[in-house]
Short mmCIF file of C-alpha atoms in Angstrom, two decimals:
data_model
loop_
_atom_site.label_atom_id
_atom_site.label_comp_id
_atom_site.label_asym_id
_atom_site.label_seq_id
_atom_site.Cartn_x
_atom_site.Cartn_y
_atom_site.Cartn_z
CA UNK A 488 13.33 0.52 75.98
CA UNK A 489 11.02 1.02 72.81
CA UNK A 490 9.09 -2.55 72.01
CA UNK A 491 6.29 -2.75 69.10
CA UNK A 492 3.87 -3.79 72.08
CA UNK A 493 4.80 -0.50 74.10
CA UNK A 494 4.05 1.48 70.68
CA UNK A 495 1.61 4.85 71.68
CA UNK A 496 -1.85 4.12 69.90
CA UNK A 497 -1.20 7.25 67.67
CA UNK A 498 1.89 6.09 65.90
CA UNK A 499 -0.19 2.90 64.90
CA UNK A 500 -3.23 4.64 63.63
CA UNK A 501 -0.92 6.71 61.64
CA UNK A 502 0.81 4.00 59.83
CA UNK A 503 -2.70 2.43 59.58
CA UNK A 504 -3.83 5.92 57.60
CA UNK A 505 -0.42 6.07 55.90
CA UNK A 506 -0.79 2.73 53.96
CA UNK A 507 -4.54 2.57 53.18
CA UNK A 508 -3.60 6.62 51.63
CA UNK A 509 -1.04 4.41 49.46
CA UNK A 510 -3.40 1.60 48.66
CA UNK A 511 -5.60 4.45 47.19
CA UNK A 512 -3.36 5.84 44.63
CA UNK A 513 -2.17 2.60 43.88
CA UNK A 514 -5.94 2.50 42.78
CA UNK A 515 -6.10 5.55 41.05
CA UNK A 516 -4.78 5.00 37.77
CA UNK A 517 -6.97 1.77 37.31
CA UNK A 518 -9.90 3.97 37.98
CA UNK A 519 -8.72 6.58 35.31
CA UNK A 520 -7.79 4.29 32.86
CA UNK A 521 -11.34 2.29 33.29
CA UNK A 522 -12.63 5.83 32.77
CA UNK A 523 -11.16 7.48 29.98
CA UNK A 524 -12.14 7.92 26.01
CA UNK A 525 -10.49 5.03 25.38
CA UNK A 526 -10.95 1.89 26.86
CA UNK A 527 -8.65 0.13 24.73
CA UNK A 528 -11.53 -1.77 22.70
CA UNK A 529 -11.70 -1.15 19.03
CA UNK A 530 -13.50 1.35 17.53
CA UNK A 531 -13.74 3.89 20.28
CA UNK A 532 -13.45 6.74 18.27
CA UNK A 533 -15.34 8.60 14.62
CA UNK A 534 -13.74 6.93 11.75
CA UNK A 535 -13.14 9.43 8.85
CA UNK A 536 -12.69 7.82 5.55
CA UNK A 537 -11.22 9.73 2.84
CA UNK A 538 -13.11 9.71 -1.38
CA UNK A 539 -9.87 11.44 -3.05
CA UNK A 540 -13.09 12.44 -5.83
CA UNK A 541 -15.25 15.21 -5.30
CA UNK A 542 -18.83 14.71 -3.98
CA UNK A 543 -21.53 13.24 -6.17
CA UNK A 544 -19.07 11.79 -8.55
CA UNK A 545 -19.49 8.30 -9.85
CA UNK A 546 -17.11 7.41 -6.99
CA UNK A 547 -18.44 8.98 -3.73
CA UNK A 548 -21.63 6.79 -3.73
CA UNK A 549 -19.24 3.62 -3.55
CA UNK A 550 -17.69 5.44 -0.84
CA UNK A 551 -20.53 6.67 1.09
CA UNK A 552 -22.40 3.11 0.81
CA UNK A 553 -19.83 1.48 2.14
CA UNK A 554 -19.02 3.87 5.51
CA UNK A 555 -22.83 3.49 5.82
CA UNK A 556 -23.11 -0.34 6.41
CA UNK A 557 -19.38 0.00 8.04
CA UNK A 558 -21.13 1.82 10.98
CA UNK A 559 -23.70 -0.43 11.48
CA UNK A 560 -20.63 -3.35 11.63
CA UNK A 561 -18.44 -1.88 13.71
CA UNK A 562 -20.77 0.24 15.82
CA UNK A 563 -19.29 3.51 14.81
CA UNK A 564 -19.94 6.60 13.73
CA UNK A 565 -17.95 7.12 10.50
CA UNK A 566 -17.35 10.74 8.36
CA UNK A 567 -16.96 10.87 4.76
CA UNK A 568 -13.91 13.47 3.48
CA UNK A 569 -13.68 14.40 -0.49
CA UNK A 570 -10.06 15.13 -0.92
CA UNK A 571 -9.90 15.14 -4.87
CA UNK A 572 -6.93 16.35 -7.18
CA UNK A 573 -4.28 14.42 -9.01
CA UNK A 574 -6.44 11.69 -10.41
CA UNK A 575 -6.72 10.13 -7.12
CA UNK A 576 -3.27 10.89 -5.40
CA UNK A 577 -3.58 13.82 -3.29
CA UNK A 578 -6.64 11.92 -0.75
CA UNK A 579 -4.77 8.77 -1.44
CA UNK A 580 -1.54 10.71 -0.14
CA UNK A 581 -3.14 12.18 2.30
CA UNK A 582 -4.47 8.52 3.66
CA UNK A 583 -0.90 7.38 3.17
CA UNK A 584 0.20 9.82 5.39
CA UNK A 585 -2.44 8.97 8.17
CA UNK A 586 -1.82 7.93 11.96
CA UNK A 587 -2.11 3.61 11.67
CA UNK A 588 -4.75 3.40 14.03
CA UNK A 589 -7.70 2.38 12.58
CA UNK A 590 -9.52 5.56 12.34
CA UNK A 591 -8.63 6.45 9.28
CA UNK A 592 -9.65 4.93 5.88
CA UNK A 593 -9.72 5.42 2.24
CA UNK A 594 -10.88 4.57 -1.10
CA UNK A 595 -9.45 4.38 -4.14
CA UNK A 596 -9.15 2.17 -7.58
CA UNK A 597 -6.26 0.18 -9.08
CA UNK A 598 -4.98 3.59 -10.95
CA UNK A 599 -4.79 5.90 -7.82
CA UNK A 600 -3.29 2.82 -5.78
CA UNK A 601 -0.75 1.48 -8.51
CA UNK A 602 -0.86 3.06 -11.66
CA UNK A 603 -0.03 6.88 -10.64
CA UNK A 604 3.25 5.95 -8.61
CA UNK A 605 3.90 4.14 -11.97
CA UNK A 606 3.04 6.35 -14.48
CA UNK A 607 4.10 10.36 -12.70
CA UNK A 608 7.19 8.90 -10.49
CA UNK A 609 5.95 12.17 -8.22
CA UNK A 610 3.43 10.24 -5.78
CA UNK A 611 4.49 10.18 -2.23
CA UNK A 612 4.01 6.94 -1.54
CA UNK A 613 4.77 3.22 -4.00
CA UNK A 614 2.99 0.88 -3.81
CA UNK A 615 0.08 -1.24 -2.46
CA UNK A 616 2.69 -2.15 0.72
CA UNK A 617 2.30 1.41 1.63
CA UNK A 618 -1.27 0.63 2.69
CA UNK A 619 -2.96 -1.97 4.32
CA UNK A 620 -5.79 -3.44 1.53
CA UNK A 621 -8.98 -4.13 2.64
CA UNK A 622 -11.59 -5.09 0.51
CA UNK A 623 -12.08 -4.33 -3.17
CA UNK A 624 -15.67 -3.75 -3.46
CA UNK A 625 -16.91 -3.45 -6.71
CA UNK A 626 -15.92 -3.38 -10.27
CA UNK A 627 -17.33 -1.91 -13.38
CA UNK A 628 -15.63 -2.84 -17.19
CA UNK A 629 -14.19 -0.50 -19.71
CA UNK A 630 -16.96 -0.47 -22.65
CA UNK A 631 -15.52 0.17 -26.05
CA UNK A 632 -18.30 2.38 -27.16
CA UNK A 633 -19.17 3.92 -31.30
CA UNK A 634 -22.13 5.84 -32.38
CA UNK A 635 -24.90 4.28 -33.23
CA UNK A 636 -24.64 4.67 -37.37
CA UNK A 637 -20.95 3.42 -36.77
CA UNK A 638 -20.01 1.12 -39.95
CA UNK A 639 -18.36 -0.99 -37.14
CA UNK A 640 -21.39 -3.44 -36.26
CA UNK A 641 -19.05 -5.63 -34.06
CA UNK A 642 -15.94 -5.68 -32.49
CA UNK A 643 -14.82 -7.72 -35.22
CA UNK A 644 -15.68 -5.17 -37.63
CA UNK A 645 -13.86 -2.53 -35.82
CA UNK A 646 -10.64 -5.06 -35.69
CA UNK A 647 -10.65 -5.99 -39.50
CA UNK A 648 -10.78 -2.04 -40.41
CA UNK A 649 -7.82 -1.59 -38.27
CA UNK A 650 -5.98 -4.26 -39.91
CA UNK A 651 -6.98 -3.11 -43.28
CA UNK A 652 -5.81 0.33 -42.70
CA UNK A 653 -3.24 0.67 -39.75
CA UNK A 654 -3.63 3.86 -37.86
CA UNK A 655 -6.59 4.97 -39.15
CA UNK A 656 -9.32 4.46 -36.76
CA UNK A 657 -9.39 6.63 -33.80
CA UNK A 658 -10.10 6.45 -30.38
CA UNK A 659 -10.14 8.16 -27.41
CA UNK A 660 -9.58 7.67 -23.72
CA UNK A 661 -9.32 10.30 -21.02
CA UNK A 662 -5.19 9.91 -20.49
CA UNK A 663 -2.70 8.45 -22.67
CA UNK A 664 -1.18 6.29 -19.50
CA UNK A 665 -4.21 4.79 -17.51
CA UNK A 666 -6.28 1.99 -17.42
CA UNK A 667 -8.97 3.31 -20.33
CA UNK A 668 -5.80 3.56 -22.71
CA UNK A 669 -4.19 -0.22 -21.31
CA UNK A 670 -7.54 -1.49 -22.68
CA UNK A 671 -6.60 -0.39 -26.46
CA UNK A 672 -2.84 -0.99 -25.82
CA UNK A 673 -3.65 -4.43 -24.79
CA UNK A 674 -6.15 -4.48 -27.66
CA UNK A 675 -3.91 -3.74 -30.30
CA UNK A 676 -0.86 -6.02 -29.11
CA UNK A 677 -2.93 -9.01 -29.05
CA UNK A 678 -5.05 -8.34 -32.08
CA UNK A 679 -1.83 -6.97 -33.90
CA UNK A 680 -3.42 -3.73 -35.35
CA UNK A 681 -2.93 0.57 -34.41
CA UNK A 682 -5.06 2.72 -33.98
CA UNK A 683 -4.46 6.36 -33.48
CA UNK A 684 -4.87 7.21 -30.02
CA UNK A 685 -7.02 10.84 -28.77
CA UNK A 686 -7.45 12.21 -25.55
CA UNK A 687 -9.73 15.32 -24.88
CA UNK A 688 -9.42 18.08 -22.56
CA UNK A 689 -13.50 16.91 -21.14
CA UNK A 690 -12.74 13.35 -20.96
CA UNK A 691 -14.58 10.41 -21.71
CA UNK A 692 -18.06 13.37 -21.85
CA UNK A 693 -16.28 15.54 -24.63
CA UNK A 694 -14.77 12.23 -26.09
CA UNK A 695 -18.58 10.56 -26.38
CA UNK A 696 -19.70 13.92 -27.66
CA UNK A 697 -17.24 13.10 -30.33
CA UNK A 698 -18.20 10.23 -30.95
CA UNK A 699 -21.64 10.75 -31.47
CA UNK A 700 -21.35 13.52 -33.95
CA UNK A 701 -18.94 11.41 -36.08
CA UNK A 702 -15.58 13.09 -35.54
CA UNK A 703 -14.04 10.37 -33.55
CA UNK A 704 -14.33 6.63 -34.22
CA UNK A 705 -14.80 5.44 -30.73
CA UNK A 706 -14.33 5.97 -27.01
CA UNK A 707 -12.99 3.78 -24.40
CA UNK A 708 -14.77 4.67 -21.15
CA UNK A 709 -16.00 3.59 -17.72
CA UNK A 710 -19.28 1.34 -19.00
CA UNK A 711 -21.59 2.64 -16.01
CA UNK A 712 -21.00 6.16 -16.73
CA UNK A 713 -22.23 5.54 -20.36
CA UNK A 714 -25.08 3.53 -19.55
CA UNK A 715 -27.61 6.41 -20.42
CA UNK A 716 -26.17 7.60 -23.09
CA UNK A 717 -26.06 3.89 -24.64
CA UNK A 718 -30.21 3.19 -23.43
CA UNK A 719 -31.18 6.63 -24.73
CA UNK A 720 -29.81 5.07 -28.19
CA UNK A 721 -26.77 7.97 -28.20
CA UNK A 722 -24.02 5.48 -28.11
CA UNK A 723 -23.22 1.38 -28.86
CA UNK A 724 -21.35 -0.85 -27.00
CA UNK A 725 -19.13 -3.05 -28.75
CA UNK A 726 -17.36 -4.33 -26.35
CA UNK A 727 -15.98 -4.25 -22.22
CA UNK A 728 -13.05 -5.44 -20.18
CA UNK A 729 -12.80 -7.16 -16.99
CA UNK A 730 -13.48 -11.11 -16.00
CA UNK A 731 -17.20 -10.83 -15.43
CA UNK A 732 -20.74 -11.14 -17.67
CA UNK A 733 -21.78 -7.14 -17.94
CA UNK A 734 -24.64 -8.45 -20.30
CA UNK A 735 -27.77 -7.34 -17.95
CA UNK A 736 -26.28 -3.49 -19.07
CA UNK A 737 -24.60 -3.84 -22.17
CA UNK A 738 -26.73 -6.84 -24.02
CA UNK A 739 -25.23 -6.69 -27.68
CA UNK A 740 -21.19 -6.34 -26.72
CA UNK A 741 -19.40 -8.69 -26.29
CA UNK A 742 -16.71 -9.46 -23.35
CA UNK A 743 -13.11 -9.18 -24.98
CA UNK A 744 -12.49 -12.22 -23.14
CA UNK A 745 -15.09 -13.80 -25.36
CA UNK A 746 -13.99 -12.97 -28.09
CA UNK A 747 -10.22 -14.23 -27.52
CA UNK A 748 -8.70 -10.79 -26.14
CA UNK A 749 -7.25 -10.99 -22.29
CA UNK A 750 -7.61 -7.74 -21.10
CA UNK A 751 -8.46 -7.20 -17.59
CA UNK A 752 -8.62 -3.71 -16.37
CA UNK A 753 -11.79 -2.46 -14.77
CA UNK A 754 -12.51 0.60 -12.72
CA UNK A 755 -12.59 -1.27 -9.31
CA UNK A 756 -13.34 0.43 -6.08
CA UNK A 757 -11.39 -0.73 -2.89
CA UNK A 758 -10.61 0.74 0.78
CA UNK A 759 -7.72 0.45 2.23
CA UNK A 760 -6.03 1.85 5.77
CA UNK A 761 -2.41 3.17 6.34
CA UNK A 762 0.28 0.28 6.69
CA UNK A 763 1.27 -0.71 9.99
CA UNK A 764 -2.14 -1.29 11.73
CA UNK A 765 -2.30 -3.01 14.89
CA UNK A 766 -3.03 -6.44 14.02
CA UNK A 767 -6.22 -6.56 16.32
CA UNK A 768 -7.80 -3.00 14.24
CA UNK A 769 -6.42 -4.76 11.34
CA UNK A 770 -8.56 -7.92 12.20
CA UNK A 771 -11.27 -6.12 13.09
CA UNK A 772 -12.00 -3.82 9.85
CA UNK A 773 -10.76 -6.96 7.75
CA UNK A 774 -14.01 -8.82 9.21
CA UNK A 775 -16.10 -6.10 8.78
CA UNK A 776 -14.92 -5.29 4.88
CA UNK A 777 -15.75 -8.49 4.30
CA UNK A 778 -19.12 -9.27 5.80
CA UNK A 779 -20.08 -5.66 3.53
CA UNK A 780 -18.79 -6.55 0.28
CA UNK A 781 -19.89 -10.17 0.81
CA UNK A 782 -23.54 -9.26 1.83
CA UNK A 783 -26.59 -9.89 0.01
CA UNK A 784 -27.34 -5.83 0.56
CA UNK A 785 -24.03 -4.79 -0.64
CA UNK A 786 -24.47 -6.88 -3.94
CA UNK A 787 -28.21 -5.50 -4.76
CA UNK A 788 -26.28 -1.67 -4.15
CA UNK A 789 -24.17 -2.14 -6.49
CA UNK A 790 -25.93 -3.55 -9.08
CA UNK A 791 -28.36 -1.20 -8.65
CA UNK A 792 -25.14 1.56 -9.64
CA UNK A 793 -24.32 0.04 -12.78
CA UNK A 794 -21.60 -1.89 -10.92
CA UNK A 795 -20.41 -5.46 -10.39
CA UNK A 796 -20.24 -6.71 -6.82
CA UNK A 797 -16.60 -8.14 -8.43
CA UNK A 798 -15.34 -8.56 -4.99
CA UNK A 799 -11.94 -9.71 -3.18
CA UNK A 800 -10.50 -9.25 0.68
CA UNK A 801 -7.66 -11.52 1.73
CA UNK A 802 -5.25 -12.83 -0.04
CA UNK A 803 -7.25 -13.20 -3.10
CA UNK A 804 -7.18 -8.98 -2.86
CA UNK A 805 -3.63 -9.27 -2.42
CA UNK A 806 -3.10 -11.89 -5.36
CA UNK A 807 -5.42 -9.43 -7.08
CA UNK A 808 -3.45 -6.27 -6.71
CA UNK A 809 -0.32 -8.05 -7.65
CA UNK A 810 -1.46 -9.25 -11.12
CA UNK A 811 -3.23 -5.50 -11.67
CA UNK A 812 0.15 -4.38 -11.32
CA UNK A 813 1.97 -6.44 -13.71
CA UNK A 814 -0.83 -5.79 -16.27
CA UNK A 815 -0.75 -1.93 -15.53
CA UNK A 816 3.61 -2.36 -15.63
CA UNK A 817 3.08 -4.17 -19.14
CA UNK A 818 0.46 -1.36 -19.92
CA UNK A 819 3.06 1.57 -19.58
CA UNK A 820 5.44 -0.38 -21.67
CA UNK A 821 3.58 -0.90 -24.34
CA UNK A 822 2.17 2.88 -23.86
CA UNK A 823 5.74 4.26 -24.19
CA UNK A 824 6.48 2.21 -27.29
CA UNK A 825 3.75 4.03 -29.79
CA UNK A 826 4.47 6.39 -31.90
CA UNK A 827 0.60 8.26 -31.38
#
């Protein structure tokens, strides 16, 4: 009769090689997932971050700056992709349209985020909730800019003429629905004058070209981009949007906030990922957007741009892009209510 003591030595070593072969694969896919790309930390990958501009614009330095000290937070390597067309939409689409895992980013402003859903109803995503804000880094004012033998010494001149002769005065801005123009919509509603409103096939370049030959009034424009042609004497600043002192660049304008006009549009930079992010990647790039925009070396970049380290990340960039939006909404209304 068979009895586990009477068993032949060679059916027990064979068991014995039988389970320590199972105990091995049991191993097996610890080993391989201890060794594979991804070890389940965050970043373990190339982060590509899209500039929806092309390169050397007055956007891709923002862009590039920032992916630059990013690296050096996260311990990444990170690639910079221009994806411009559409004002903004097509690399913001394309971001939109992204895998949510953390590897890739994208910048943008206020008018590619908000305003073009808004304004073209063609955009294939909303609204902010389609993405998952990060930081918004940087903010330059709209300057309200004449030539410099302008009659209009002040923005107070430049308000009385209006009043005096309604429609008369003109000024440009590169689009007839966009932040540039919400400046002189929101200008005119709460000063209660019109102007006649021109946009140029150049932009705000052809526009200030107009300007400073005398065939246009004034131009409404992003207020770093004209800083050289305002130091080399070829333009004057009247004025500038936004909730922050611009005076170190423009000295003799004045802030419309000063002078009794809330309007805040500015041409703000921020970065945001796809929506649905793991909330540890989420965490993670949340901490490191803010220790960069926050940073001593971020604020002495910007500056050094003709920018204003006007920064938010949290909830104050969510209680940010909400208020944007209602002023952009009121913007459009008032935009499709002119008659020029």
């Amino acid at each position: 009769m068979y009895s586990p003591t009477s068993r032949p030595a060679d059916s027990r070593t064979g068991k014995r090689n039988r389970r320590a072969l199972m105990a091995s694969m049991a191993v097996v896919p610890l080993i391989l997932a201890g060794c594979g790309a991804d070890d389940g930390e965050y970043p373990s990958d190339s982060i590509e971050y899209i500039v929806p501009y092309n390169p050397g614009g007055g956007a891709d330095p923002v862009g590039r700056q920032f992916v630059q000290m990013l690296e050096t937070e996260l311990d990444a390597n990170g690639n910079v992709i221009n994806v411009p067309g559409g004002d903004e939409a097509v690399g913001i689409t394309q971001l939109a349209n992204a895998d949510a895992d953390g590897y890739t980013l994208g910048l943008g402003t206020s008018g590619g985020f908000v305003a073009q859903p808004l304004v073209t109803g063609e955009a294939q995503y909303e609204t902010p909730a389609d993405f998952t804000p990060l930081a918004k880094m940087s903010g330059t004012p709209y300057g309200l800019f004449v030539s410099p033998d302008s009659e209009y010494e002040t923005l107070d001149d430049l308000i009385e003429a209006a009043k005096q002769n309604p429609g008369d005065i003109q000024i440009s801005t590169p689009a007839r629905m966009g932040n540039p123009a919400f400046v002189i919509y929101f200008l005119e509603e709460q000063a209660d004058i019109e102007v006649s409103l021109v946009t140029t096939a150049g932009g705000t370049g052809e526009a200030a070209l107009e300007v400073m030959s005398g065939r246009l009034d004034a131009v409404v424009g992003n207020a770093s981009g004209q800083l050289g042609l305002v130091e080399s004497g070829d333009l004057r600043a009247l004025a500038y949007s936004g909730p922050e002192d611009y005076s170190d660049f423009l000295p003799d304008a004045v802030r419309f906030d000063e002078a009794g006009y809330e309007i805040p549009f500015t041409s703000d930079y921020m970065t945001m990922a796809p929506a649905g992010l793991d909330e540890d990647v989420a965490s993670a790039l949340r901490e490191a957007s803010d220790a960069i925009v926050t940073s001593e070396e971020w604020e002495e970049w910007a500056r050094g741009q003709g920018t204003l380290p006007h920064v938010a990340t949290g909830e104050e960039l969510d209680t940010y892009l909400e208020d944007i939006k209602a002023g952009i909404e009121h913007g459009i209304e008032l935009g499709n209510d002119r008659e020029n």
